[in-house]
CSV table of C-alpha atoms and ligand atoms in Angstrom, one decimal:
chain,number,residue,atom,x,y,z
A,1,MET,CA,14.7,-18.9,-15.1
A,2,LYS,CA,15.8,-16.9,-12.1
A,3,THR,CA,17.3,-13.4,-12.3
A,4,LEU,CA,18.0,-10.2,-10.4
A,5,ALA,CA,16.2,-7.1,-11.8
A,6,PRO,CA,18.1,-4.1,-10.4
A,7,SER,CA,15.9,-1.0,-10.1
A,8,ILE,CA,17.5,2.2,-11.4
A,9,LEU,CA,15.4,4.1,-8.9
A,10,ALA,CA,18.4,3.8,-6.6
A,11,ALA,CA,20.9,4.5,-9.3
A,12,ASN,CA,23.0,7.6,-9.8
A,13,MET,CA,21.1,9.4,-12.5
A,14,LEU,CA,24.1,11.4,-13.6
A,15,GLU,CA,26.0,8.2,-14.2
A,16,LEU,CA,23.2,6.2,-15.6
A,17,GLY,CA,25.2,4.6,-18.4
A,18,GLU,CA,27.9,3.4,-15.9
A,19,GLU,CA,25.1,2.1,-13.6
A,20,ILE,CA,23.6,0.1,-16.5
A,21,LYS,CA,27.1,-1.4,-17.1
A,22,LYS,CA,27.2,-2.4,-13.5
A,23,ILE,CA,23.9,-4.3,-14.0
A,24,GLU,CA,25.3,-6.0,-17.1
A,25,ALA,CA,28.4,-7.0,-15.2
A,26,SER,CA,26.3,-8.6,-12.4
A,27,GLY,CA,24.8,-11.2,-14.8
A,28,ALA,CA,21.3,-9.8,-14.2
A,29,LYS,CA,19.1,-10.2,-17.3
A,30,TYR,CA,16.6,-7.4,-16.4
A,31,VAL,CA,16.7,-3.7,-15.8
A,32,HIS,CA,13.7,-2.7,-13.6
A,33,ILE,CA,12.4,0.8,-14.4
A,34,ASP,CA,10.0,2.3,-11.9
A,35,VAL,CA,7.6,4.8,-13.5
A,36,MET,CA,5.7,6.9,-10.8
A,37,ASP,CA,3.2,9.6,-11.4
A,38,GLY,CA,2.5,11.2,-8.0
A,39,SER,CA,-1.1,10.1,-8.2
A,40,PHE,CA,-1.2,6.2,-8.1
A,41,VAL,CA,1.7,6.5,-5.6
A,42,PRO,CA,2.7,9.6,-3.7
A,43,ASN,CA,6.0,10.0,-5.5
A,44,ILE,CA,7.2,11.1,-8.9
A,45,SER,CA,10.1,9.3,-10.5
A,46,PHE,CA,10.8,9.4,-14.3
A,47,GLY,CA,9.2,8.4,-17.6
A,48,MET,CA,9.7,7.9,-21.3
A,49,PRO,CA,13.0,9.8,-21.8
A,50,ILE,CA,14.8,7.6,-19.3
A,51,ILE,CA,13.3,4.4,-20.8
A,52,SER,CA,14.5,5.5,-24.3
A,53,ALA,CA,17.9,6.5,-22.9
A,54,VAL,CA,18.4,3.1,-21.2
A,55,ARG,CA,17.2,1.3,-24.3
A,56,GLY,CA,19.9,3.2,-26.3
A,57,VAL,CA,22.8,1.6,-24.2
A,58,THR,CA,21.7,-1.9,-23.4
A,59,ASP,CA,20.2,-5.1,-24.8
A,60,LEU,CA,19.1,-6.3,-21.4
A,61,VAL,CA,15.3,-6.9,-20.9
A,62,LEU,CA,13.7,-3.5,-20.0
A,63,ASP,CA,11.2,-4.3,-17.2
A,64,VAL,CA,8.9,-1.3,-16.8
A,65,HIS,CA,6.9,-1.2,-13.6
A,66,ALA,CA,4.1,1.4,-14.1
A,67,MET,CA,2.9,2.8,-10.8
A,68,ILE,CA,0.5,5.2,-12.6
A,69,ILE,CA,-3.2,5.8,-13.0
A,70,ASN,CA,-4.6,5.0,-16.5
A,71,PRO,CA,-1.6,2.8,-17.4
A,72,ASP,CA,-3.5,1.7,-20.6
A,73,LYS,CA,-3.1,5.2,-22.0
A,74,TYR,CA,0.7,4.8,-22.1
A,75,ILE,CA,1.2,1.3,-23.5
A,76,ASP,CA,2.1,2.6,-27.0
A,77,ASP,CA,4.6,5.0,-25.5
A,78,PHE,CA,6.2,2.4,-23.4
A,79,ILE,CA,6.6,0.1,-26.4
A,80,LYS,CA,7.9,3.0,-28.6
A,81,CYS,CA,10.6,3.7,-25.9
A,82,GLY,CA,11.8,0.1,-26.0
A,83,ALA,CA,10.0,-1.6,-23.0
A,84,ASP,CA,10.1,-5.4,-23.2
A,85,ILE,CA,7.9,-6.1,-20.2
A,86,ILE,CA,5.1,-3.8,-19.2
A,87,THR,CA,3.7,-4.3,-15.7
A,88,PHE,CA,0.7,-2.4,-14.5
A,89,HIS,CA,-1.2,-2.5,-11.2
A,90,ILE,CA,-4.4,-4.5,-10.9
A,91,GLU,CA,-5.7,-1.7,-8.6
A,92,ALA,CA,-5.4,0.9,-11.4
A,93,LEU,CA,-7.9,-0.6,-13.9
A,94,ASP,CA,-11.3,-2.3,-14.1
A,95,ASN,CA,-11.6,-5.8,-15.5
A,96,ASN,CA,-12.4,-4.7,-19.1
A,97,ARG,CA,-9.4,-2.4,-19.2
A,98,ILE,CA,-7.2,-5.0,-17.7
A,99,LEU,CA,-8.2,-7.4,-20.5
A,100,SER,CA,-7.7,-4.9,-23.3
A,101,SER,CA,-4.3,-3.9,-21.9
A,102,ILE,CA,-3.2,-7.5,-21.8
A,103,GLU,CA,-4.3,-7.9,-25.4
A,104,LYS,CA,-2.7,-4.8,-26.6
A,105,ILE,CA,0.7,-5.5,-25.0
A,106,ARG,CA,0.7,-9.1,-26.3
A,107,LYS,CA,-0.4,-8.1,-29.8
A,108,ASN,CA,2.8,-6.0,-29.9
A,109,GLY,CA,4.9,-9.0,-29.0
A,110,LYS,CA,5.8,-7.7,-25.5
A,111,LYS,CA,5.4,-9.4,-22.1
A,112,VAL,CA,2.7,-8.5,-19.6
A,113,GLY,CA,3.1,-8.3,-15.9
A,114,ILE,CA,0.4,-7.4,-13.3
A,115,SER,CA,1.3,-6.1,-9.9
A,116,LEU,CA,-0.5,-6.4,-6.6
A,117,LYS,CA,-0.1,-3.9,-3.8
A,118,PRO,CA,0.3,-5.4,-0.3
A,119,ALA,CA,-3.4,-5.1,0.6
A,120,THR,CA,-4.6,-6.9,-2.6
A,121,LYS,CA,-5.4,-10.5,-2.2
A,122,ALA,CA,-3.6,-13.3,-4.1
A,123,GLU,CA,-7.0,-14.5,-5.5
A,124,SER,CA,-7.5,-11.3,-7.4
A,125,ILE,CA,-4.8,-12.3,-9.9
A,126,PHE,CA,-6.1,-15.9,-10.5
A,127,PRO,CA,-8.5,-15.0,-13.3
A,128,TYR,CA,-5.7,-13.5,-15.3
A,129,LEU,CA,-2.9,-16.0,-14.8
A,130,GLU,CA,-3.5,-17.8,-18.1
A,131,LEU,CA,-3.2,-14.5,-20.0
A,132,ILE,CA,0.0,-13.0,-18.5
A,133,ASP,CA,3.8,-13.6,-18.3
A,134,MET,CA,4.5,-12.3,-14.8
A,135,VAL,CA,2.9,-11.5,-11.4
A,136,LEU,CA,4.6,-8.8,-9.4
A,137,VAL,CA,4.0,-9.1,-5.7
A,138,MET,CA,4.9,-5.9,-3.9
A,139,THR,CA,6.8,-6.5,-0.7
A,140,VAL,CA,6.6,-2.9,0.3
A,141,GLU,CA,4.0,-0.2,-0.3
A,142,PRO,CA,4.8,1.0,-3.8
A,143,GLY,CA,6.2,4.6,-4.1
A,144,PHE,CA,9.7,4.6,-2.5
A,145,GLY,CA,12.9,2.7,-2.4
A,146,GLY,CA,14.7,1.8,0.8
A,147,GLN,CA,11.7,0.4,2.8
A,148,SER,CA,11.6,-2.7,4.9
A,149,PHE,CA,10.6,-6.0,3.4
A,150,MET,CA,7.1,-7.2,4.3
A,151,TYR,CA,7.6,-10.8,5.4
A,152,ASP,CA,3.8,-11.4,5.5
A,153,MET,CA,3.7,-11.1,1.7
A,154,MET,CA,5.4,-14.5,1.4
A,155,GLU,CA,2.0,-16.3,2.0
A,156,LYS,CA,0.7,-14.4,-1.1
A,157,VAL,CA,3.7,-15.5,-3.2
A,158,SER,CA,3.2,-19.2,-2.1
A,159,ALA,CA,-0.5,-19.0,-2.9
A,160,ILE,CA,0.1,-17.6,-6.4
A,161,LYS,CA,2.9,-20.1,-7.0
A,162,LYS,CA,0.6,-23.0,-6.0
A,163,GLU,CA,-2.2,-21.7,-8.4
A,164,ILE,CA,0.4,-21.4,-11.3
A,165,GLU,CA,1.5,-25.0,-10.6
A,166,ASN,CA,-2.0,-26.3,-10.3
A,167,LYS,CA,-2.9,-24.8,-13.7
A,168,SER,CA,0.4,-26.0,-15.2
A,169,LEU,CA,1.3,-22.5,-16.3
A,170,CYS,CA,4.6,-20.8,-17.0
A,171,VAL,CA,4.2,-17.5,-15.2
A,172,ASP,CA,7.1,-15.7,-13.4
A,173,ILE,CA,6.7,-14.3,-9.9
A,174,GLN,CA,8.6,-11.1,-9.2
A,175,VAL,CA,9.1,-9.6,-5.8
A,176,ASP,CA,9.8,-5.9,-5.3
A,177,GLY,CA,10.7,-3.9,-2.2
A,178,GLY,CA,13.2,-4.5,0.6
A,179,ILE,CA,15.0,-7.3,-1.2
A,180,ASN,CA,18.5,-7.8,0.2
A,181,SER,CA,21.0,-10.7,0.8
A,182,GLU,CA,18.8,-12.1,3.5
A,183,THR,CA,15.2,-11.5,2.2
A,184,ILE,CA,16.0,-12.7,-1.3
A,185,LYS,CA,16.5,-16.3,0.1
A,186,ILE,CA,13.1,-16.2,1.8
A,187,ALA,CA,11.4,-14.9,-1.4
A,188,ASN,CA,13.2,-17.6,-3.4
A,189,GLU,CA,12.0,-20.3,-1.0
A,190,SER,CA,8.4,-19.0,-1.2
A,191,GLY,CA,8.4,-19.4,-5.0
A,192,ALA,CA,9.5,-16.0,-6.5
A,193,ASN,CA,12.0,-16.2,-9.4
A,194,ILE,CA,12.6,-12.6,-10.3
A,195,PHE,CA,14.1,-10.3,-7.7
A,196,VAL,CA,14.0,-6.5,-7.9
A,197,LEU,CA,16.7,-4.8,-5.9
A,198,GLY,CA,17.2,-1.1,-5.7
A,199,THR,CA,19.0,0.0,-2.6
A,200,ALA,CA,20.8,-3.4,-2.0
A,201,PHE,CA,22.1,-3.4,-5.5
A,202,PHE,CA,23.3,0.2,-6.0
A,203,LYS,CA,24.3,1.1,-2.5
A,204,SER,CA,26.3,-2.1,-1.9
A,205,ALA,CA,30.1,-2.0,-2.0
A,206,ASP,CA,30.5,-5.5,-3.5
A,207,PRO,CA,29.0,-6.4,-6.8
A,208,LEU,CA,26.0,-8.5,-6.2
A,209,ARG,CA,25.4,-11.7,-8.3
A,210,LEU,CA,22.3,-13.9,-8.1
A,211,GLU,CA,24.4,-17.0,-7.6
A,212,SER,CA,26.2,-15.6,-4.6
A,213,LEU,CA,23.0,-14.2,-3.0
A,214,LEU,CA,21.1,-17.4,-3.3
A,215,GLY,CA,24.1,-19.6,-2.6
A,216,GLU,CA,23.4,-21.6,-5.8
B,1,DX5,C1,9.1,0.8,-5.0
B,1,DX5,C2,9.6,0.3,-6.4
B,1,DX5,C3,10.8,-0.5,-6.2
B,1,DX5,C4,12.0,0.1,-5.6
B,1,DX5,C5,12.7,-1.0,-4.7
B,1,DX5,O1,7.8,1.2,-5.2
B,1,DX5,O2,8.7,-0.4,-7.1
B,1,DX5,O3,11.2,-1.1,-7.5
B,1,DX5,O4,13.0,0.6,-6.5
B,1,DX5,O5,13.6,-0.4,-4.0
B,1,DX5,P1,14.3,-1.2,-2.7
B,1,DX5,O6,15.0,-2.3,-3.3
B,1,DX5,O7,15.3,-0.1,-2.2
B,1,DX5,O8,13.2,-1.5,-1.7
B,2,ZN,ZN1,9.3,-1.5,-8.9
């Protein structure tokens, strides 16, 4: 499955309901929700009230990207607010807490994603691939929208894709940061299948659809 995951970080917060309708009209299956705490990343975005509000107006998959320290403390809250996928950063937890977080999310019937910052090596995710649903490869330094795509992350995407195929697993690869009508094609060719777009989706005059972006 391939889909866009528009990030509401770039949405007009005063018109969030209308912005969600725009996502639905695009054919995207996911809404990407960037939670930032000002500690794991140098920016603060939003948290539980926004996740609940979005849940109240859509049946799309709520894809929560937690850029926070101690993400394991908030798993119950994310679930209560209606998250369908909870993605935390591999850099935020030690091995034991990564394993217990995966177990907790799965026990609740939700999907688990693990994200890698640009400096984190592809191999660091290999031991967890059998246990998770999605790997999020950051294609910018997490924290802000509107940054430029890091082309050198495509090697990491390919290496993870190869490992997933070698192990015959069914794990999605999501890319996030600087995705636009040009970089989405490169990420697609490298093996990614879920594409987060903030700026390119909400600041674009034309409605963006996956099919037109990938020319498929
Ligand atoms: C950045 C966030 C992204 C952000 C992407 O840390 O994780 O999801 O919204 O924004 P663009 O698409 O503008 O790079
Ligand atoms: Zn994100």
